[in-house]
Coordinates of C-alpha atoms and ligand atoms in Angstrom, one line a residue:
M13 CA -27.2 -34.4 -8.5
L14 CA -24.0 -34.9 -10.4
K15 CA -22.8 -32.1 -12.6
D16 CA -21.5 -32.8 -16.1
V17 CA -17.8 -33.2 -16.2
P18 CA -16.3 -30.3 -18.2
S19 CA -13.8 -31.2 -20.9
S20 CA -11.4 -28.5 -19.8
V21 CA -10.9 -26.7 -16.5
L22 CA -8.8 -23.6 -16.0
I23 CA -7.9 -22.9 -12.3
V24 CA -6.6 -19.4 -11.8
G25 CA -4.4 -19.1 -8.7
S26 CA -2.1 -21.7 -7.2
G27 CA -2.7 -21.0 -3.5
V28 CA -4.4 -23.2 -0.9
F29 CA -7.8 -23.0 -2.7
G30 CA -6.6 -23.4 -6.3
L31 CA -3.8 -26.0 -5.8
S32 CA -5.9 -28.2 -3.5
T33 CA -8.7 -28.2 -6.0
A34 CA -6.4 -29.2 -8.8
Y35 CA -5.2 -32.1 -6.7
N36 CA -8.6 -33.4 -6.1
L37 CA -9.8 -33.1 -9.7
A38 CA -6.6 -34.8 -10.9
Q39 CA -7.5 -37.8 -8.7
R40 CA -11.1 -38.2 -9.9
P41 CA -11.6 -41.0 -12.4
E42 CA -14.5 -39.0 -14.0
F43 CA -12.0 -36.2 -14.8
K44 CA -9.6 -38.6 -16.5
D45 CA -10.2 -37.0 -19.9
T46 CA -10.5 -33.5 -18.7
K47 CA -7.7 -31.1 -19.4
V48 CA -6.8 -29.4 -16.1
T49 CA -4.6 -26.2 -16.1
V50 CA -3.4 -24.2 -13.2
L51 CA -2.4 -20.6 -14.0
D52 CA -0.7 -18.2 -11.7
R53 CA 0.8 -14.7 -12.3
L54 CA 4.0 -15.7 -10.5
D55 CA 6.2 -18.8 -10.5
F56 CA 5.4 -21.2 -7.7
P57 CA 5.7 -20.6 -4.8
A58 CA 4.3 -17.0 -5.3
H59 CA 6.0 -15.2 -2.5
D60 CA 3.3 -12.6 -1.9
A61 CA 0.5 -15.1 -1.9
A62 CA -1.4 -15.6 1.4
S63 CA -0.6 -19.3 1.3
I64 CA 3.2 -18.8 1.3
D65 CA 5.0 -18.0 4.5
S66 CA 7.1 -19.6 7.2
S67 CA 4.1 -20.5 9.4
R68 CA 0.3 -20.7 9.8
I69 CA -1.5 -21.6 12.9
V70 CA -3.5 -24.8 12.9
R71 CA -6.2 -24.6 15.5
P72 CA -9.3 -26.7 15.4
D73 CA -11.3 -25.0 18.1
Y74 CA -13.8 -22.9 16.1
P75 CA -17.0 -21.7 17.8
D76 CA -18.7 -22.8 14.5
A77 CA -19.3 -26.6 14.5
A78 CA -18.9 -27.0 10.7
Y79 CA -15.4 -25.5 10.6
S80 CA -14.5 -27.4 13.8
K81 CA -15.4 -30.7 12.2
L82 CA -13.6 -29.8 9.0
A83 CA -10.5 -28.7 10.9
A84 CA -10.5 -31.9 12.9
Q85 CA -10.5 -33.8 9.6
A86 CA -7.6 -31.7 8.4
Q87 CA -5.7 -32.1 11.6
K88 CA -5.7 -35.9 11.3
L89 CA -3.9 -35.5 8.0
W90 CA -1.5 -32.8 9.4
R91 CA -0.5 -35.4 12.0
G92 CA 0.3 -37.9 9.4
D93 CA 2.3 -37.9 6.2
F94 CA 1.0 -34.5 5.1
G95 CA 2.6 -32.8 8.1
A96 CA 5.7 -34.9 8.2
E97 CA 9.3 -33.6 7.8
G98 CA 8.6 -30.6 10.0
R99 CA 5.6 -29.4 7.9
Y100 CA 3.4 -29.5 11.0
S101 CA 4.4 -29.1 14.6
E102 CA 2.0 -29.7 17.4
S103 CA 3.4 -27.0 19.6
G104 CA 0.2 -26.1 21.4
L105 CA -1.5 -22.7 21.3
A106 CA -1.6 -20.5 24.3
I107 CA -4.3 -17.9 24.6
L108 CA -3.1 -15.3 27.0
L109 CA -5.0 -12.5 28.7
D110 CA -4.5 -9.8 31.3
D111 CA -7.0 -9.1 34.0
E112 CA -8.1 -6.0 32.2
D113 CA -8.6 -7.7 28.8
S114 CA -12.2 -7.3 28.1
K115 CA -13.3 -9.7 25.3
L116 CA -12.7 -12.8 27.3
G117 CA -12.9 -12.3 31.0
R118 CA -11.8 -14.4 33.9
A119 CA -15.3 -15.8 34.0
Y120 CA -15.0 -17.3 30.6
M121 CA -11.7 -18.7 31.4
E122 CA -12.7 -20.4 34.5
G123 CA -16.2 -21.3 33.7
S124 CA -16.9 -22.0 30.1
L125 CA -13.4 -23.1 29.2
R126 CA -13.4 -25.9 31.8
N127 CA -16.9 -26.9 30.7
V128 CA -16.1 -26.9 27.0
S129 CA -13.0 -29.0 27.6
L130 CA -14.8 -31.4 29.9
K131 CA -17.7 -31.7 27.5
L132 CA -15.4 -32.6 24.7
G133 CA -13.6 -35.0 26.9
L134 CA -10.3 -33.2 26.6
K135 CA -7.9 -34.2 29.3
Q136 CA -7.0 -31.2 31.5
G137 CA -3.6 -30.9 33.2
P138 CA 0.0 -30.4 32.4
R139 CA 1.2 -31.7 29.0
S140 CA 3.8 -33.9 30.7
E141 CA 0.9 -35.8 32.2
G142 CA -1.0 -36.2 29.0
G143 CA -3.1 -33.1 29.5
Q144 CA -4.6 -31.7 26.3
V145 CA -5.7 -28.4 27.8
T146 CA -3.8 -26.6 30.6
V147 CA -5.6 -23.8 32.3
L148 CA -3.3 -21.1 33.4
D149 CA -4.6 -19.3 36.4
D150 CA -1.8 -16.9 37.1
E151 CA 1.5 -15.5 35.7
E152 CA 3.5 -18.2 37.3
A153 CA 1.4 -20.9 35.6
I154 CA 1.9 -19.1 32.3
K155 CA 5.7 -19.0 32.8
G156 CA 5.5 -22.7 33.4
V157 CA 4.4 -23.4 29.8
V158 CA 5.6 -20.4 27.8
K159 CA 9.3 -20.7 28.8
N160 CA 12.5 -18.7 28.7
M161 CA 10.8 -15.4 28.1
S162 CA 11.5 -12.8 30.7
G163 CA 8.7 -10.4 29.8
H164 CA 5.1 -10.0 30.9
I165 CA 3.2 -12.4 28.8
G166 CA -0.2 -12.4 30.6
K167 CA -2.0 -13.1 33.9
L168 CA -4.3 -15.9 32.8
G169 CA -5.1 -18.0 29.9
Y170 CA -5.0 -21.6 28.6
V171 CA -2.9 -23.7 26.3
N172 CA -4.6 -26.1 23.9
W173 CA -1.9 -28.7 23.3
T174 CA -3.9 -30.2 20.4
S175 CA -3.1 -27.1 18.2
G176 CA 0.1 -26.2 16.4
W177 CA 1.4 -24.6 13.3
A178 CA 2.3 -25.6 9.8
H179 CA 5.3 -24.5 7.7
A180 CA 3.1 -22.9 5.1
E181 CA 5.5 -22.7 2.2
N182 CA 6.9 -26.2 2.7
A183 CA 3.5 -27.8 2.9
M184 CA 2.5 -26.0 -0.3
L185 CA 5.6 -27.3 -2.0
H186 CA 4.6 -30.8 -0.7
L187 CA 1.2 -30.5 -2.2
R188 CA 2.6 -29.2 -5.5
R189 CA 4.8 -32.3 -5.7
L190 CA 1.7 -34.5 -5.1
V191 CA -0.1 -32.7 -7.9
E192 CA 2.8 -33.0 -10.3
A193 CA 3.0 -36.7 -9.5
T194 CA -0.5 -37.3 -10.8
N195 CA 0.7 -36.1 -14.3
R196 CA -2.7 -34.8 -14.9
V197 CA -2.3 -31.0 -14.4
S198 CA -0.4 -28.5 -16.5
F199 CA 1.0 -25.4 -14.9
Q200 CA 1.2 -22.1 -16.7
R201 CA 2.5 -18.7 -15.8
G202 CA 0.5 -15.6 -16.8
E203 CA -1.5 -12.8 -15.3
V204 CA -5.2 -12.7 -16.0
A205 CA -6.2 -9.2 -17.2
H206 CA -9.9 -10.0 -17.3
L207 CA -12.3 -12.8 -17.8
L208 CA -13.4 -13.8 -21.3
F209 CA -17.1 -12.9 -21.4
S210 CA -19.4 -14.2 -24.0
P211 CA -21.0 -11.4 -26.0
S212 CA -24.5 -12.8 -25.6
P213 CA -26.5 -10.8 -23.0
S214 CA -29.2 -13.5 -22.9
S215 CA -26.9 -16.3 -21.6
P216 CA -23.9 -14.6 -19.9
T217 CA -21.0 -17.0 -20.0
V218 CA -17.3 -17.0 -19.1
S219 CA -15.3 -19.0 -21.5
G220 CA -11.8 -18.5 -20.2
V221 CA -9.5 -15.6 -19.5
V222 CA -7.6 -12.9 -21.3
L223 CA -4.0 -12.5 -20.2
N224 CA -2.0 -9.2 -19.9
D225 CA -0.4 -9.8 -23.3
A226 CA -4.0 -10.1 -24.7
S227 CA -3.7 -13.8 -25.4
E228 CA -6.7 -15.9 -24.5
L229 CA -6.9 -19.2 -22.5
R230 CA -10.2 -20.9 -23.1
A231 CA -11.9 -23.5 -20.9
N232 CA -15.3 -25.0 -20.4
L233 CA -15.0 -24.2 -16.7
T234 CA -13.0 -21.4 -15.2
I235 CA -12.3 -21.6 -11.4
L236 CA -11.2 -18.3 -9.9
A237 CA -9.0 -19.0 -6.8
T238 CA -7.1 -15.7 -7.0
G239 CA -7.3 -14.9 -3.2
A240 CA -7.2 -11.2 -2.3
W241 CA -6.8 -10.3 -6.0
T242 CA -10.2 -11.7 -6.9
P243 CA -12.0 -8.2 -6.7
R244 CA -9.8 -7.2 -9.6
L245 CA -11.5 -9.9 -11.8
L246 CA -15.1 -9.8 -10.5
D247 CA -17.3 -7.2 -9.0
L248 CA -17.2 -8.3 -5.3
R249 CA -18.2 -5.0 -3.8
G250 CA -20.0 -5.8 -0.5
I251 CA -19.1 -9.4 -0.8
A252 CA -15.3 -9.7 -0.3
S253 CA -12.4 -7.3 0.1
A254 CA -8.6 -7.5 0.4
S255 CA -7.3 -6.5 3.9
G256 CA -3.6 -6.0 4.5
Q257 CA -2.2 -7.8 7.6
I258 CA 1.2 -7.2 9.2
L259 CA 4.0 -9.6 9.7
A260 CA 7.5 -8.9 11.1
Y261 CA 10.5 -11.3 11.4
I262 CA 13.7 -11.3 13.4
D263 CA 16.7 -13.6 13.2
L264 CA 17.8 -15.5 16.2
T265 CA 21.1 -17.1 17.2
P266 CA 21.1 -20.9 17.5
S267 CA 21.1 -20.6 21.3
E268 CA 18.1 -18.3 21.2
Q269 CA 16.4 -20.7 18.9
E270 CA 17.1 -23.5 21.4
K271 CA 15.7 -21.4 24.2
L272 CA 12.4 -20.4 22.5
G273 CA 11.8 -23.1 19.9
G274 CA 9.9 -25.5 22.2
N275 CA 7.2 -23.0 23.1
P276 CA 3.6 -23.0 22.0
C277 CA 2.2 -20.3 19.7
M278 CA 1.1 -17.3 21.8
L279 CA -2.0 -15.3 21.0
N280 CA -3.5 -12.3 22.6
E281 CA -7.1 -12.4 21.7
S282 CA -7.8 -8.8 22.5
S283 CA -5.1 -7.2 20.4
G284 CA -4.9 -10.0 17.8
M285 CA -1.1 -10.0 18.2
F286 CA 0.6 -13.4 18.1
I287 CA 4.1 -15.0 18.1
I288 CA 4.8 -18.3 16.4
P289 CA 7.6 -20.3 18.1
P290 CA 10.7 -19.8 16.1
A291 CA 12.0 -22.4 13.6
N292 CA 15.2 -22.2 11.6
N293 CA 16.4 -19.3 13.7
V294 CA 13.5 -17.0 12.6
L295 CA 10.9 -15.7 14.9
K296 CA 7.6 -14.1 13.6
V297 CA 5.4 -11.5 15.2
A298 CA 2.0 -10.7 13.5
R299 CA -1.5 -9.4 14.0
H300 CA -4.9 -10.9 13.1
G301 CA -6.5 -7.5 12.6
Y302 CA -9.2 -5.6 10.7
G303 CA -6.2 -4.8 8.4
Y304 CA -5.6 -2.0 6.0
A305 CA -7.9 -1.3 3.0
N306 CA -6.1 -0.4 -0.2
P307 CA -8.8 1.4 -2.3
T308 CA -7.8 1.2 -5.9
T309 CA -9.7 2.4 -9.0
I310 CA -9.7 -0.2 -11.8
P311 CA -11.6 -0.8 -15.0
H312 CA -15.0 -2.5 -14.1
P313 CA -14.0 -6.2 -14.2
E314 CA -17.2 -7.3 -15.7
R315 CA -17.4 -4.6 -18.4
P316 CA -13.9 -4.6 -19.9
G317 CA -13.3 -2.1 -22.6
T318 CA -16.2 0.2 -21.7
G319 CA -14.2 2.8 -19.7
E320 CA -16.3 2.2 -16.7
T321 CA -14.4 2.0 -13.4
I322 CA -14.9 0.9 -9.8
T323 CA -12.9 1.4 -6.6
V324 CA -12.1 -1.7 -4.6
S325 CA -9.5 -2.7 -2.0
L326 CA -6.7 -4.8 -3.7
P327 CA -3.4 -6.2 -2.4
R328 CA -0.2 -4.1 -2.7
T329 CA 2.9 -6.3 -2.1
K330 CA 6.6 -6.3 -2.6
T331 CA 6.0 -7.6 -6.1
D332 CA 4.4 -4.1 -6.9
D333 CA 6.9 -2.2 -4.7
P334 CA 10.1 -4.0 -3.5
H335 CA 10.5 -1.3 -0.8
L336 CA 7.0 -1.7 0.7
N337 CA 7.2 -2.3 4.4
I338 CA 4.5 -2.3 7.1
P339 CA 3.3 1.2 8.2
A340 CA 4.6 2.8 11.4
E341 CA 1.4 1.9 13.2
G342 CA 1.8 -1.8 12.5
D343 CA 5.6 -1.7 13.2
R344 CA 4.9 -0.2 16.6
A345 CA 2.2 -2.9 17.4
C346 CA 4.7 -5.7 16.6
R347 CA 7.5 -4.0 18.3
D348 CA 5.5 -3.4 21.5
F349 CA 4.3 -6.9 21.6
L350 CA 7.8 -8.4 21.1
K351 CA 9.3 -6.0 23.8
R352 CA 6.6 -6.9 26.2
C353 CA 6.9 -10.6 25.9
I354 CA 10.6 -11.1 25.2
P355 CA 12.3 -7.8 26.2
E356 CA 15.8 -9.4 25.6
L357 CA 14.9 -9.4 21.9
G358 CA 12.9 -6.2 22.0
D359 CA 15.4 -4.0 20.1
R360 CA 16.4 -6.6 17.5
P361 CA 15.8 -5.1 14.1
W362 CA 13.4 -6.8 11.7
T363 CA 15.1 -8.8 9.0
H364 CA 12.0 -8.0 6.9
T365 CA 8.4 -7.1 7.3
R366 CA 5.5 -7.9 5.0
I367 CA 1.9 -7.0 4.4
C368 CA 0.0 -10.2 3.7
W369 CA -3.6 -10.0 2.3
Y370 CA -6.7 -11.7 3.6
T371 CA -9.7 -12.1 1.4
D372 CA -12.3 -11.0 3.9
T373 CA -16.0 -11.7 3.8
P374 CA -18.6 -10.2 6.2
S375 CA -19.2 -13.4 8.1
S376 CA -15.6 -14.8 7.5
D377 CA -17.3 -17.7 5.7
W378 CA -15.6 -18.6 2.4
L379 CA -17.0 -18.0 -1.0
I380 CA -17.1 -21.3 -2.9
D381 CA -19.8 -21.5 -5.5
Y382 CA -20.8 -21.1 -9.1
H383 CA -21.2 -17.5 -10.1
P384 CA -24.9 -16.6 -10.0
T385 CA -24.8 -14.8 -13.3
Y386 CA -22.1 -16.3 -15.6
S387 CA -22.2 -20.0 -16.5
G388 CA -18.8 -21.6 -16.9
L389 CA -17.5 -19.7 -13.8
F390 CA -16.8 -21.0 -10.4
V391 CA -15.2 -19.1 -7.5
A392 CA -13.2 -20.5 -4.6
T393 CA -12.0 -17.7 -2.4
G394 CA -12.9 -15.6 0.7
G395 CA -10.4 -17.3 3.1
S396 CA -10.9 -14.5 5.6
G397 CA -7.6 -15.2 7.3
H398 CA -8.4 -18.8 8.4
G399 CA -8.1 -21.0 5.3
Y400 CA -4.6 -22.3 5.5
K401 CA -5.1 -25.0 8.2
F402 CA -7.6 -26.8 5.9
L403 CA -5.0 -27.4 3.2
P404 CA -5.2 -31.2 3.4
V405 CA -9.0 -31.4 3.0
I406 CA -10.2 -28.2 1.4
G407 CA -9.7 -29.4 -2.2
E408 CA -12.1 -32.3 -1.9
R409 CA -14.7 -30.0 -0.3
I410 CA -14.4 -27.5 -3.1
A411 CA -14.8 -30.3 -5.6
E412 CA -17.9 -31.5 -3.8
V413 CA -19.5 -28.1 -4.2
L414 CA -18.3 -28.0 -7.8
M415 CA -19.9 -31.4 -8.6
E416 CA -22.9 -30.8 -6.4
E417 CA -22.1 -34.0 -4.4
T418 CA -23.2 -34.8 -0.9
R419 CA -20.8 -37.1 0.8
D420 CA -21.9 -36.4 4.4
E421 CA -23.9 -34.0 6.6
L422 CA -21.0 -31.6 6.5
S423 CA -21.3 -31.3 2.7
E424 CA -24.7 -29.7 2.9
E425 CA -23.7 -27.4 5.7
L426 CA -20.6 -26.2 4.0
R427 CA -22.4 -25.7 0.7
R428 CA -24.9 -23.4 2.5
K429 CA -22.1 -21.5 4.3
W430 CA -20.1 -21.0 1.2
S431 CA -22.9 -20.1 -1.2
W432 CA -23.0 -16.9 -3.1
P433 CA -24.5 -14.3 -0.6
K434 CA -28.0 -13.1 -1.2
E435 CA -27.3 -9.9 0.6
K436 CA -24.3 -7.5 0.4
F437 CA -22.4 -6.0 3.3
R438 CA -23.7 -2.5 4.4
T439 CA -20.7 -0.9 2.7
E440 CA -18.8 -1.7 -0.4
H441 CA -15.7 -2.4 1.6
V442 CA -16.0 -5.4 3.9
W443 CA -14.6 -5.3 7.5
T444 CA -14.7 -8.7 9.1
D445 CA -15.6 -8.8 12.8
D446 CA -14.2 -12.0 14.3
W447 CA -12.2 -10.9 17.3
R448 CA -9.9 -8.8 15.1
G449 CA -7.3 -6.5 16.6
G450 CA -6.0 -3.1 15.5
A451 CA -8.1 -0.1 14.6
K452 CA -11.0 -0.6 12.1
G453 CA -11.0 1.6 9.0
M454 CA -7.3 2.1 8.4
I455 CA -6.3 3.0 4.8
L456 CA -2.9 1.7 3.7
D457 CA -1.8 4.9 1.9
E458 CA -2.7 7.1 4.9
E459 CA -0.9 4.9 7.3
L460 CA 2.2 4.7 5.0
K461 CA 2.2 8.5 4.8
K462 CA 2.5 8.7 8.6
S463 CA 5.5 6.4 8.5
Ligands
FAD3 C1 -0.8 -12.9 7.4 C2 -1.7 -14.0 7.3 C3 -1.8 -14.9 8.3 C4 -2.7 -16.0 8.2 N1 -2.7 -16.9 9.3 C5 -3.5 -18.0 9.2 C6 -3.4 -19.0 10.2 O1 -2.7 -18.8 11.2 N2 -4.2 -20.1 10.0 C7 -4.9 -20.3 8.9 O2 -5.6 -21.3 8.9 N3 -5.0 -19.4 7.9 C8 -4.3 -18.3 8.0 N4 -4.3 -17.3 7.0 C9 -5.2 -17.5 5.9 C10 -4.7 -18.4 4.8 O3 -3.4 -18.2 4.6 C11 -5.6 -18.1 3.6 O4 -6.9 -18.2 3.8 C12 -5.2 -18.9 2.4 O5 -3.8 -19.0 2.2 C13 -5.8 -18.3 1.1 O6 -5.5 -19.0 0.0 P1 -5.9 -18.6 -1.5 O7 -5.6 -19.7 -2.4 O8 -7.3 -18.0 -1.4 O9 -5.0 -17.3 -1.8 P2 -3.5 -17.1 -2.2 O10 -2.6 -18.0 -1.5 O11 -3.2 -15.6 -2.1 O12 -3.4 -17.5 -3.7 C14 -3.9 -16.7 -4.8 C15 -3.1 -16.9 -6.0 O13 -3.7 -16.3 -7.1 C16 -2.7 -15.7 -7.9 N5 -3.3 -14.7 -8.7 C17 -3.9 -13.6 -8.2 N6 -4.4 -12.8 -9.2 C18 -4.1 -13.4 -10.4 C19 -4.2 -13.1 -11.8 N7 -4.9 -12.0 -12.2 N8 -3.7 -13.9 -12.7 C20 -3.1 -15.1 -12.3 N9 -2.9 -15.4 -11.0 C21 -3.4 -14.6 -10.1 C22 -1.7 -15.2 -6.9 O14 -0.4 -15.0 -7.5 C23 -1.7 -16.3 -5.9 O15 -0.7 -17.3 -6.0 C24 -3.4 -16.2 7.1 C25 -3.3 -15.3 6.0 C26 -2.5 -14.3 6.1 C27 -2.4 -13.3 4.9
NAG4 C1 -8.7 -27.6 22.1 O1 -8.7 -28.2 20.8 C2 -9.7 -29.2 20.6 C3 -9.5 -29.8 19.2 O2 -8.2 -30.2 19.0 C4 -11.1 -28.6 20.6 O3 -12.0 -29.6 20.4 C5 -11.2 -27.9 22.0 O4 -12.5 -27.2 22.0 C6 -10.1 -27.0 22.3 N1 -10.3 -26.5 23.7 C7 -10.3 -25.3 24.0 C8 -10.5 -25.0 25.4 O5 -10.0 -24.4 23.2
NAG5 C1 -20.0 -24.8 33.8 O1 -20.6 -25.9 34.3 C2 -21.2 -25.7 35.6 C3 -21.6 -27.1 36.2 O2 -22.3 -27.8 35.1 C4 -22.3 -24.7 35.5 O3 -22.9 -24.5 36.7 C5 -21.7 -23.4 34.9 O4 -22.8 -22.5 34.7 C6 -21.0 -23.6 33.7 N1 -20.3 -22.4 33.3 C7 -20.3 -21.9 32.1 C8 -19.6 -20.5 32.0 O5 -20.8 -22.4 31.2
NAG6 C1 -3.2 -8.0 25.1 O1 -3.4 -6.8 24.4 C2 -4.2 -5.8 25.1 C3 -4.5 -4.7 24.2 O2 -3.4 -4.2 23.5 C4 -3.3 -5.4 26.3 O3 -4.1 -4.5 27.1 C5 -3.0 -6.6 27.1 O4 -2.2 -6.2 28.2 C6 -2.3 -7.7 26.3 N1 -2.2 -8.9 27.1 C7 -1.2 -9.7 27.0 C8 -1.2 -10.8 27.9 O5 -0.2 -9.5 26.2
NAG7 C1 -15.7 -27.0 -24.3 O1 -15.1 -25.9 -25.0 C2 -14.8 -26.2 -26.4 C3 -14.0 -25.1 -27.0 O2 -13.8 -24.0 -26.2 C4 -16.0 -26.5 -27.1 O3 -15.8 -26.9 -28.4 C5 -16.8 -27.7 -26.4 O4 -18.0 -27.9 -27.0 C6 -17.0 -27.4 -25.0 N1 -17.5 -28.6 -24.3 C7 -18.4 -28.6 -23.4 C8 -18.7 -29.9 -22.8 O5 -19.0 -27.5 -23.1
NAG8 C1 14.3 -23.3 27.6 O1 15.7 -23.2 27.4 C2 16.4 -24.4 27.7 C3 17.9 -24.1 27.6 O2 18.3 -23.5 26.4 C4 16.0 -25.4 26.6 O3 16.7 -26.7 26.9 C5 14.5 -25.6 26.7 O4 14.1 -26.5 25.7 C6 13.8 -24.3 26.5 N1 12.4 -24.4 26.7 C7 11.5 -24.2 25.7 C8 10.1 -24.5 26.0 O5 11.8 -23.9 24.6

């Protein structure tokens, strides 16, 4: 079934989800008379948005077949024009373990890993011989692929040479240029205070947004792609929550860059800690963790003006507090990982640190659907810390859901995965469990107080 084409669309949020949607709509002939506006609270690129950073890992090996297929489609494009000019580097991704690491044991490594690769027809062996996956049986093998680091980087693991990383900000700038070149989308700056709800209780409708200065922007269809800030605009308790993730950066000398720059990304799957190979003399250490919750009491987003409040986790970033750094707990985790892997850089001070916000859902499936209550409202969020790699293809998939189109088998599967949940998480705050590192249940304020 094809949905009616709205005469105006307002996309709120210019991250991966919003900007890619704008690009797809701008290319659709049936939208040629539709006014498409992209609104963001900050000028592009918004430096505290999840989509803007020096790097994001691009790794297609999901246990879930649908994301795997979609990632493979994205990767084809990353390897082409979309990833040109250094926007994508196929550096490989090394998953490294110690004997004592519990989640993935030696059995998994030696058994299922080999089988998985063989089944998929991936060529095993050293990269120099065209191998796509290299199994690393001991420390020496690891040092043979993760080079010029004197520390202890693991006892076993594997490198998937078909993975890599994207320069997140540069690829977003590239997409922005593509959108601008269509001449179909207007960009506006402004922060949405709340949605514009119709007064009629019998047919609840969203007919646009109200900005902080009380001005209104009306549209036949409003698409919320506001990432981790979405729980400020919709009641998503038990559906999606913002979780703060830690990033820390050091500067390198050109010779250090030369030494380390050719390495694969390194990921410890039990602690969630990872290092992205340095580019432009900057090295990044980070953690894929349960993250920090930042409970904040706000006016009930769906009952503005009533005085009713709710408490939800929302991002706090350098835009709110220029002196905000990662808490001591996270600083220590990054420092220990750096010291352990590259002791020669272990005491190098961070040039800066950052808390970056995931929009976590219970299953880590995204939330891409019409709102079940309000007509005129569509939501595209819930990235759960793994949305970036899909940048080249996510917009057309979002638009498929929007237009209720079925292009292939994947369309149906994705629509099911991304649909509005029938059940809520057992607590109002969502903690996602996909091999996250760090402690579960940390509260940002409490951790900052310990710092
Ligand atoms: C630290 C970190 C590491 C990650 N690593 C990876 C990785 O290695 N691989 C991977 O695939 N993915 C990764 N991800 C996930 C990926 O980056 C996200 O899934 C994706 O960027 C989310 O995009 P988004 O459009 O939902 O959100 P965002 O990029 O945050 O965009 C939301 C936009 O909405 C705007 N906005 C919010 N509220 C309002 C308002 N009220 N009014 C107007 N505008 C508003 C914001 O300014 C922002 O620009 C990572 C994420 C983080 C945070
Ligand atoms: C390596 O990546 C490919 C896709 O590029 C994936 O199909 C495969 O499962 C991955 N192998 C392992 C062992 O992770
Ligand atoms: C790997 O394949 C072999 C031979 O088919 C099989 O005996 C073994 O159980 C498999 N191991 C795992 C962990 O799947
Ligand atoms: C990975 O992290 C775990 C937990 O912190 C630690 O015990 C292990 O030694 C680390 N392994 C590597 C290879 O860094
Ligand atoms: C779109 O909105 C405008 C004004 O907000 C309204 O006049 C028009 O009827 C709407 N069109 C559709 C197709 O809903
Ligand atoms: C290791 O260092 C040498 C000398 O600086 C450099 O040529 C080589 O590319 C480095 N290897 C990697 C994997 O970065």
